[in-house]
């Protein structure tokens, strides 16, 4: 009986670790890029397949923020020692905010980009950012 419980606990730990790793991978895809300009939004959003789904229907994402960071671990370090909470960065990051133009459709999502330097807020899980909460 003890062996079954230990096996179950190990399975749950591995599952949780895998979930955090997948969430960090999704976060990197959606929000971290080495370099881009405000004119690159259309290309990057399309190449990375960043959309939202409403009732299983793919739609253009109204807004997405990219953090310009090399290496990507600069962003991950915000969550160092943090488990499950929102954290604001101590220093500013260069970011590009991509906002959907009115009149865009799912076959031709068009974005306007804006380059800024701001502190960012992320949700941390297991020491990694998993959700972009905003910027200040």
GROMACS .gro file of N, CA and C in nm:
model
  408
    1UNK      N    1   0.083  -0.119   0.000
    1UNK     CA    2   0.000   0.000   0.000
    1UNK      C    3   0.088   0.126   0.000
    2UNK      N    4   0.195   0.125   0.077
    2UNK     CA    5   0.286   0.239   0.081
    2UNK      C    6   0.352   0.261  -0.055
    3UNK      N    7   0.387   0.152  -0.122
    3UNK     CA    8   0.450   0.161  -0.254
    3UNK      C    9   0.355   0.225  -0.356
    4UNK      N   10   0.226   0.189  -0.348
    4UNK     CA   11   0.128   0.248  -0.439
    4UNK      C   12   0.116   0.398  -0.414
    5UNK      N   13   0.115   0.438  -0.289
    5UNK     CA   14   0.104   0.579  -0.253
    5UNK      C   15   0.228   0.656  -0.301
    6UNK      N   16   0.346   0.598  -0.280
    6UNK     CA   17   0.470   0.662  -0.325
    6UNK      C   18   0.472   0.674  -0.477
    7UNK      N   19   0.425   0.572  -0.546
    7UNK     CA   20   0.419   0.576  -0.693
    7UNK      C   21   0.323   0.684  -0.740
    8UNK      N   22   0.210   0.694  -0.673
    8UNK     CA   23   0.112   0.797  -0.708
    8UNK      C   24   0.170   0.936  -0.685
    9UNK      N   25   0.236   0.957  -0.573
    9UNK     CA   26   0.297   1.087  -0.544
    9UNK      C   27   0.404   1.123  -0.647
   10UNK      N   28   0.485   1.026  -0.684
   10UNK     CA   29   0.588   1.049  -0.786
   10UNK      C   30   0.523   1.087  -0.919
   11UNK      N   31   0.419   1.015  -0.957
   11UNK     CA   32   0.347   1.044  -1.080
   11UNK      C   33   0.292   1.187  -1.079
   12UNK      N   34   0.231   1.227  -0.967
   12UNK     CA   35   0.175   1.362  -0.956
   12UNK      C   36   0.283   1.469  -0.965
   13UNK      N   37   0.399   1.443  -0.903
   13UNK     CA   38   0.510   1.539  -0.909
   13UNK      C   39   0.561   1.553  -1.053
   14UNK      N   40   0.576   1.442  -1.121
   14UNK     CA   41   0.625   1.446  -1.260
   14UNK      C   42   0.524   1.515  -1.351
   15UNK      N   43   0.396   1.490  -1.329
   15UNK     CA   44   0.291   1.554  -1.408
   15UNK      C   45   0.293   1.705  -1.387
   16UNK      N   46   0.306   1.748  -1.262
   16UNK     CA   47   0.312   1.892  -1.232
   16UNK      C   48   0.435   1.956  -1.295
   17UNK      N   49   0.549   1.889  -1.288
   17UNK     CA   50   0.672   1.943  -1.347
   17UNK      C   51   0.658   1.955  -1.499
   18UNK      N   52   0.597   1.857  -1.561
   18UNK     CA   53   0.577   1.861  -1.706
   18UNK      C   54   0.482   1.974  -1.745
   19UNK      N   55   0.378   1.994  -1.666
   19UNK     CA   56   0.282   2.102  -1.693
   19UNK      C   57   0.351   2.238  -1.688
   20UNK      N   58   0.437   2.260  -1.588
   20UNK     CA   59   0.510   2.386  -1.576
   20UNK      C   60   0.604   2.404  -1.695
   21UNK      N   61   0.672   2.296  -1.734
   21UNK     CA   62   0.764   2.305  -1.848
   21UNK      C   63   0.688   2.340  -1.976
   22UNK      N   64   0.572   2.279  -1.998
   22UNK     CA   65   0.491   2.310  -2.116
   22UNK      C   66   0.439   2.453  -2.111
   23UNK      N   67   0.399   2.499  -1.992
   23UNK     CA   68   0.349   2.636  -1.977
   23UNK      C   69   0.459   2.737  -2.005
   24UNK      N   70   0.582   2.711  -1.960
   24UNK     CA   71   0.697   2.798  -1.986
   24UNK      C   72   0.726   2.799  -2.136
   25UNK      N   73   0.715   2.685  -2.203
   25UNK     CA   74   0.736   2.679  -2.349
   25UNK      C   75   0.631   2.762  -2.423
   26UNK      N   76   0.505   2.751  -2.381
   26UNK     CA   77   0.399   2.831  -2.443
   26UNK      C   78   0.422   2.980  -2.419
   27UNK      N   79   0.464   3.015  -2.297
   27UNK     CA   80   0.491   3.155  -2.264
   27UNK      C   81   0.601   3.210  -2.355
   28UNK      N   82   0.708   3.134  -2.373
   28UNK     CA   83   0.818   3.179  -2.459
   28UNK      C   84   0.768   3.202  -2.602
   29UNK      N   85   0.687   3.109  -2.653
   29UNK     CA   86   0.636   3.121  -2.790
   29UNK      C   87   0.548   3.245  -2.805
   30UNK      N   88   0.465   3.272  -2.706
   30UNK     CA   89   0.370   3.382  -2.716
   30UNK      C   90   0.428   3.518  -2.680
   31UNK      N   91   0.535   3.520  -2.598
   31UNK     CA   92   0.573   3.650  -2.543
   31UNK      C   93   0.722   3.686  -2.546
   32UNK      N   94   0.811   3.597  -2.583
   32UNK     CA   95   0.954   3.632  -2.579
   32UNK      C   96   1.013   3.619  -2.718
   33UNK      N   97   1.090   3.718  -2.757
   33UNK     CA   98   1.156   3.717  -2.887
   33UNK      C   99   1.291   3.787  -2.872
   34UNK      N  100   1.389   3.741  -2.948
   34UNK     CA  101   1.522   3.802  -2.940
   34UNK      C  102   1.519   3.948  -2.984
   35UNK      N  103   1.456   3.971  -3.098
   35UNK     CA  104   1.456   4.105  -3.155
   35UNK      C  105   1.339   4.120  -3.251
   36UNK      N  106   1.273   4.233  -3.248
   36UNK     CA  107   1.170   4.266  -3.346
   36UNK      C  108   1.145   4.415  -3.340
   37UNK      N  109   1.086   4.469  -3.445
   37UNK     CA  110   1.047   4.610  -3.445
   37UNK      C  111   0.895   4.617  -3.441
   38UNK      N  112   0.845   4.736  -3.424
   38UNK     CA  113   0.700   4.752  -3.421
   38UNK      C  114   0.636   4.720  -3.556
   39UNK      N  115   0.716   4.715  -3.662
   39UNK     CA  116   0.665   4.681  -3.795
   39UNK      C  117   0.659   4.530  -3.819
   40UNK      N  118   0.706   4.450  -3.725
   40UNK     CA  119   0.712   4.304  -3.742
   40UNK      C  120   0.591   4.230  -3.686
   41UNK      N  121   0.495   4.301  -3.629
   41UNK     CA  122   0.383   4.234  -3.560
   41UNK      C  123   0.308   4.135  -3.649
   42UNK      N  124   0.271   4.177  -3.770
   42UNK     CA  125   0.194   4.088  -3.858
   42UNK      C  126   0.269   3.958  -3.883
   43UNK      N  127   0.396   3.971  -3.918
   43UNK     CA  128   0.480   3.855  -3.950
   43UNK      C  129   0.496   3.762  -3.829
   44UNK      N  130   0.530   3.818  -3.714
   44UNK     CA  131   0.557   3.737  -3.595
   44UNK      C  132   0.430   3.670  -3.544
   45UNK      N  133   0.319   3.743  -3.539
   45UNK     CA  134   0.193   3.684  -3.492
   45UNK      C  135   0.153   3.567  -3.582
   46UNK      N  136   0.168   3.583  -3.713
   46UNK     CA  137   0.131   3.477  -3.807
   46UNK      C  138   0.226   3.359  -3.796
   47UNK      N  139   0.357   3.385  -3.796
   47UNK     CA  140   0.456   3.277  -3.790
   47UNK      C  141   0.446   3.194  -3.663
   48UNK      N  142   0.410   3.258  -3.553
   48UNK     CA  143   0.400   3.187  -3.426
   48UNK      C  144   0.259   3.134  -3.401
   49UNK      N  145   0.169   3.153  -3.496
   49UNK     CA  146   0.029   3.106  -3.486
   49UNK      C  147  -0.035   3.150  -3.355
   50UNK      N  148  -0.030   3.279  -3.329
   50UNK     CA  149  -0.088   3.332  -3.205
   50UNK      C  150  -0.229   3.382  -3.236
   51UNK      N  151  -0.326   3.304  -3.191
   51UNK     CA  152  -0.468   3.333  -3.211
   51UNK      C  153  -0.540   3.310  -3.079
   52UNK      N  154  -0.668   3.344  -3.076
   52UNK     CA  155  -0.755   3.305  -2.965
   52UNK      C  156  -0.865   3.219  -3.024
   53UNK      N  157  -0.925   3.138  -2.941
   53UNK     CA  158  -1.035   3.052  -2.985
   53UNK      C  159  -1.159   3.085  -2.904
   54UNK      N  160  -1.267   3.115  -2.974
   54UNK     CA  161  -1.395   3.143  -2.910
   54UNK      C  162  -1.491   3.036  -2.959
   55UNK      N  163  -1.536   2.952  -2.866
   55UNK     CA  164  -1.623   2.839  -2.901
   55UNK      C  165  -1.565   2.758  -3.016
   56UNK      N  166  -1.437   2.727  -3.005
   56UNK     CA  167  -1.362   2.646  -3.102
   56UNK      C  168  -1.342   2.713  -3.238
   57UNK      N  169  -1.374   2.841  -3.247
   57UNK     CA  170  -1.354   2.915  -3.371
   57UNK      C  171  -1.230   3.003  -3.355
   58UNK      N  172  -1.136   2.990  -3.449
   58UNK     CA  173  -1.012   3.067  -3.441
   58UNK      C  174  -1.039   3.212  -3.478
   59UNK      N  175  -0.988   3.302  -3.394
   59UNK     CA  176  -1.004   3.446  -3.415
   59UNK      C  177  -0.868   3.513  -3.400
   60UNK      N  178  -0.856   3.633  -3.455
   60UNK     CA  179  -0.734   3.712  -3.435
   60UNK      C  180  -0.726   3.752  -3.288
   61UNK      N  181  -0.609   3.742  -3.229
   61UNK     CA  182  -0.592   3.785  -3.091
   61UNK      C  183  -0.592   3.938  -3.088
   62UNK      N  184  -0.675   3.999  -3.003
   62UNK     CA  185  -0.687   4.146  -3.003
   62UNK      C  186  -0.556   4.218  -2.968
   63UNK      N  187  -0.476   4.159  -2.881
   63UNK     CA  188  -0.353   4.225  -2.837
   63UNK      C  189  -0.255   4.120  -2.788
   64UNK      N  190  -0.128   4.140  -2.818
   64UNK     CA  191  -0.024   4.051  -2.765
   64UNK      C  192   0.102   4.134  -2.744
   65UNK      N  193   0.171   4.104  -2.636
   65UNK     CA  194   0.294   4.176  -2.604
   65UNK      C  195   0.413   4.083  -2.614
   66UNK      N  196   0.517   4.130  -2.683
   66UNK     CA  197   0.642   4.056  -2.695
   66UNK      C  198   0.748   4.125  -2.613
   67UNK      N  199   0.821   4.046  -2.536
   67UNK     CA  200   0.932   4.095  -2.455
   67UNK      C  201   1.059   4.068  -2.534
   68UNK      N  202   1.137   4.173  -2.558
   68UNK     CA  203   1.262   4.157  -2.631
   68UNK      C  204   1.369   4.119  -2.530
   69UNK      N  205   1.408   3.994  -2.531
   69UNK     CA  206   1.503   3.945  -2.430
   69UNK      C  207   1.594   3.839  -2.489
   70UNK      N  208   1.722   3.857  -2.469
   70UNK     CA  209   1.822   3.759  -2.510
   70UNK      C  210   1.925   3.753  -2.398
   71UNK      N  211   1.944   3.647  -2.328
   71UNK     CA  212   1.873   3.519  -2.343
   71UNK      C  213   1.734   3.523  -2.278
   72UNK      N  214   1.652   3.425  -2.312
   72UNK     CA  215   1.515   3.417  -2.259
   72UNK      C  216   1.513   3.403  -2.107
   73UNK      N  217   1.623   3.351  -2.053
   73UNK     CA  218   1.631   3.330  -1.908
   73UNK      C  219   1.627   3.463  -1.831
   74UNK      N  220   1.653   3.577  -1.901
   74UNK     CA  221   1.640   3.707  -1.835
   74UNK      C  222   1.498   3.726  -1.784
   75UNK      N  223   1.402   3.681  -1.863
   75UNK     CA  224   1.261   3.692  -1.823
   75UNK      C  225   1.230   3.589  -1.715
   76UNK      N  226   1.282   3.469  -1.733
   76UNK     CA  227   1.257   3.362  -1.635
   76UNK      C  228   1.310   3.400  -1.497
   77UNK      N  229   1.418   3.478  -1.492
   77UNK     CA  230   1.479   3.514  -1.364
   77UNK      C  231   1.387   3.599  -1.276
   78UNK      N  232   1.286   3.662  -1.336
   78UNK     CA  233   1.188   3.739  -1.257
   78UNK      C  234   1.121   3.647  -1.156
   79UNK      N  235   1.102   3.521  -1.193
   79UNK     CA  236   1.030   3.425  -1.109
   79UNK      C  237   1.121   3.347  -1.015
   80UNK      N  238   1.250   3.379  -1.012
   80UNK     CA  239   1.342   3.303  -0.928
   80UNK      C  240   1.295   3.303  -0.782
   81UNK      N  241   1.278   3.184  -0.729
   81UNK     CA  242   1.235   3.168  -0.590
   81UNK      C  243   1.086   3.189  -0.568
   82UNK      N  244   1.011   3.212  -0.675
   82UNK     CA  245   0.867   3.237  -0.663
   82UNK      C  246   0.790   3.112  -0.705
   83UNK      N  247   0.685   3.083  -0.637
   83UNK     CA  248   0.607   2.963  -0.670
   83UNK      C  249   0.485   2.999  -0.754
   84UNK      N  250   0.379   3.038  -0.690
   84UNK     CA  251   0.253   3.061  -0.761
   84UNK      C  252   0.198   3.199  -0.728
   85UNK      N  253   0.257   3.301  -0.791
   85UNK     CA  254   0.205   3.436  -0.769
   85UNK      C  255   0.248   3.529  -0.881
   86UNK      N  256   0.186   3.646  -0.883
   86UNK     CA  257   0.221   3.748  -0.982
   86UNK      C  258   0.339   3.829  -0.932
   87UNK      N  259   0.433   3.857  -1.021
   87UNK     CA  260   0.554   3.930  -0.986
   87UNK      C  261   0.577   4.041  -1.088
   88UNK      N  262   0.616   4.159  -1.040
   88UNK     CA  263   0.655   4.268  -1.130
   88UNK      C  264   0.806   4.275  -1.136
   89UNK      N  265   0.860   4.293  -1.256
   89UNK     CA  266   1.005   4.300  -1.273
   89UNK      C  267   1.060   4.424  -1.203
   90UNK      N  268   1.182   4.413  -1.155
   90UNK     CA  269   1.247   4.527  -1.090
   90UNK      C  270   1.299   4.626  -1.193
   91UNK      N  271   1.335   4.575  -1.311
   91UNK     CA  272   1.386   4.663  -1.416
   91UNK      C  273   1.294   4.659  -1.537
   92UNK      N  274   1.311   4.757  -1.622
   92UNK     CA  275   1.230   4.764  -1.742
   92UNK      C  276   1.282   4.672  -1.851
   93UNK      N  277   1.193   4.628  -1.936
   93UNK     CA  278   1.226   4.549  -2.054
   93UNK      C  279   1.179   4.625  -2.177
   94UNK      N  280   1.249   4.607  -2.288
   94UNK     CA  281   1.198   4.656  -2.415
   94UNK      C  282   1.088   4.560  -2.457
   95UNK      N  283   0.973   4.616  -2.491
   95UNK     CA  284   0.859   4.534  -2.533
   95UNK      C  285   0.801   4.591  -2.662
   96UNK      N  286   0.735   4.505  -2.738
   96UNK     CA  287   0.657   4.549  -2.853
   96UNK      C  288   0.514   4.501  -2.830
   97UNK      N  289   0.423   4.596  -2.825
   97UNK     CA  290   0.282   4.564  -2.807
   97UNK      C  291   0.215   4.564  -2.945
   98UNK      N  292   0.153   4.454  -2.981
   98UNK     CA  293   0.085   4.439  -3.109
   98UNK      C  294  -0.065   4.445  -3.085
   99UNK      N  295  -0.131   4.545  -3.146
   99UNK     CA  296  -0.275   4.564  -3.128
   99UNK      C  297  -0.345   4.546  -3.263
  100UNK      N  298  -0.450   4.467  -3.262
  100UNK     CA  299  -0.525   4.433  -3.383
  100UNK      C  300  -0.593   4.557  -3.441
  101UNK      N  301  -0.578   4.578  -3.572
  101UNK     CA  302  -0.650   4.684  -3.642
  101UNK      C  303  -0.797   4.648  -3.650
  102UNK      N  304  -0.885   4.746  -3.639
  102UNK     CA  305  -1.027   4.723  -3.665
  102UNK      C  306  -1.042   4.677  -3.809
  103UNK      N  307  -1.135   4.588  -3.832
  103UNK     CA  308  -1.160   4.541  -3.968
  103UNK      C  309  -1.076   4.422  -4.010
  104UNK      N  310  -0.985   4.378  -3.925
  104UNK     CA  311  -0.906   4.258  -3.957
  104UNK      C  312  -0.997   4.137  -3.950
  105UNK      N  313  -0.963   4.035  -4.027
  105UNK     CA  314  -1.038   3.910  -4.016
  105UNK      C  315  -0.941   3.795  -3.996
  106UNK      N  316  -0.993   3.680  -3.961
  106UNK     CA  317  -0.909   3.567  -3.922
  106UNK      C  318  -0.815   3.523  -4.035
  107UNK      N  319  -0.849   3.555  -4.158
  107UNK     CA  320  -0.763   3.517  -4.270
  107UNK      C  321  -0.654   3.622  -4.296
  108UNK      N  322  -0.671   3.740  -4.237
  108UNK     CA  323  -0.574   3.846  -4.256
  108UNK      C  324  -0.569   3.934  -4.131
  109UNK      N  325  -0.512   3.880  -4.023
  109UNK     CA  326  -0.499   3.956  -3.899
  109UNK      C  327  -0.392   4.063  -3.921
  110UNK      N  328  -0.430   4.189  -3.901
  110UNK     CA  329  -0.335   4.300  -3.920
  110UNK      C  330  -0.317   4.373  -3.788
  111UNK      N  331  -0.191   4.397  -3.754
  111UNK     CA  332  -0.158   4.456  -3.625
  111UNK      C  333  -0.077   4.584  -3.641
  112UNK      N  334  -0.096   4.671  -3.544
  112UNK     CA  335  -0.014   4.791  -3.531
  112UNK      C  336   0.075   4.769  -3.409
  113UNK      N  337   0.205   4.792  -3.425
  113UNK     CA  338   0.298   4.770  -3.316
  113UNK      C  339   0.344   4.899  -3.252
  114UNK      N  340   0.379   4.888  -3.125
  114UNK     CA  341   0.432   5.003  -3.051
  114UNK      C  342   0.547   4.953  -2.964
  115UNK      N  343   0.664   5.015  -2.978
  115UNK     CA  344   0.782   4.977  -2.900
  115UNK      C  345   0.788   5.064  -2.776
  116UNK      N  346   0.812   5.001  -2.661
  116UNK     CA  347   0.819   5.072  -2.533
  116UNK      C  348   0.924   5.007  -2.444
  117UNK      N  349   0.959   5.075  -2.337
  117UNK     CA  350   1.040   5.014  -2.232
  117UNK      C  351   0.960   5.027  -2.103
  118UNK      N  352   0.924   4.912  -2.045
  118UNK     CA  353   0.839   4.912  -1.926
  118UNK      C  354   0.875   4.796  -1.834
  119UNK      N  355   0.836   4.809  -1.708
  119UNK     CA  356   0.842   4.695  -1.617
  119UNK      C  357   0.726   4.604  -1.652
  120UNK      N  358   0.748   4.475  -1.639
  120UNK     CA  359   0.644   4.379  -1.675
  120UNK      C  360   0.597   4.301  -1.553
  121UNK      N  361   0.475   4.253  -1.559
  121UNK     CA  362   0.418   4.169  -1.454
  121UNK      C  363   0.383   4.034  -1.516
  122UNK      N  364   0.432   3.928  -1.453
  122UNK     CA  365   0.405   3.792  -1.501
  122UNK      C  366   0.352   3.707  -1.386
  123UNK      N  367   0.278   3.603  -1.421
  123UNK     CA  368   0.236   3.504  -1.322
  123UNK      C  369   0.339   3.392  -1.324
  124UNK      N  370   0.390   3.359  -1.206
  124UNK     CA  371   0.491   3.255  -1.193
  124UNK      C  372   0.429   3.126  -1.139
  125UNK      N  373   0.473   3.015  -1.195
  125UNK     CA  374   0.439   2.882  -1.142
  125UNK      C  375   0.565   2.799  -1.146
  126UNK      N  376   0.599   2.742  -1.033
  126UNK     CA  377   0.716   2.654  -1.026
  126UNK      C  378   0.845   2.723  -1.068
  127UNK      N  379   0.856   2.854  -1.045
  127UNK     CA  380   0.978   2.927  -1.078
  127UNK      C  381   0.989   2.972  -1.222
  128UNK      N  382   0.880   2.959  -1.300
  128UNK     CA  383   0.882   3.002  -1.441
  128UNK      C  384   0.761   3.090  -1.470
  129UNK      N  385   0.777   3.189  -1.559
  129UNK     CA  386   0.660   3.268  -1.601
  129UNK      C  387   0.568   3.183  -1.688
  130UNK      N  388   0.439   3.191  -1.662
  130UNK     CA  389   0.343   3.114  -1.740
  130UNK      C  390   0.233   3.202  -1.801
  131UNK      N  391   0.223   3.328  -1.755
  131UNK     CA  392   0.121   3.418  -1.810
  131UNK      C  393   0.171   3.562  -1.802
  132UNK      N  394   0.153   3.636  -1.911
  132UNK     CA  395   0.187   3.778  -1.914
  132UNK      C  396   0.069   3.855  -1.858
  133UNK      N  397   0.091   3.925  -1.747
  133UNK     CA  398  -0.018   3.995  -1.679
  133UNK      C  399  -0.030   4.141  -1.721
  134UNK      N  400   0.080   4.201  -1.766
  134UNK     CA  401   0.072   4.341  -1.807
  134UNK      C  402   0.205   4.412  -1.789
  135UNK      N  403   0.202   4.543  -1.809
  135UNK     CA  404   0.324   4.623  -1.797
  135UNK      C  405   0.290   4.758  -1.734
  136UNK      N  406   0.395   4.821  -1.680
  136UNK     CA  407   0.378   4.950  -1.611
  136UNK      C  408   0.483   5.046  -1.663
   0.00000   0.00000   0.00000
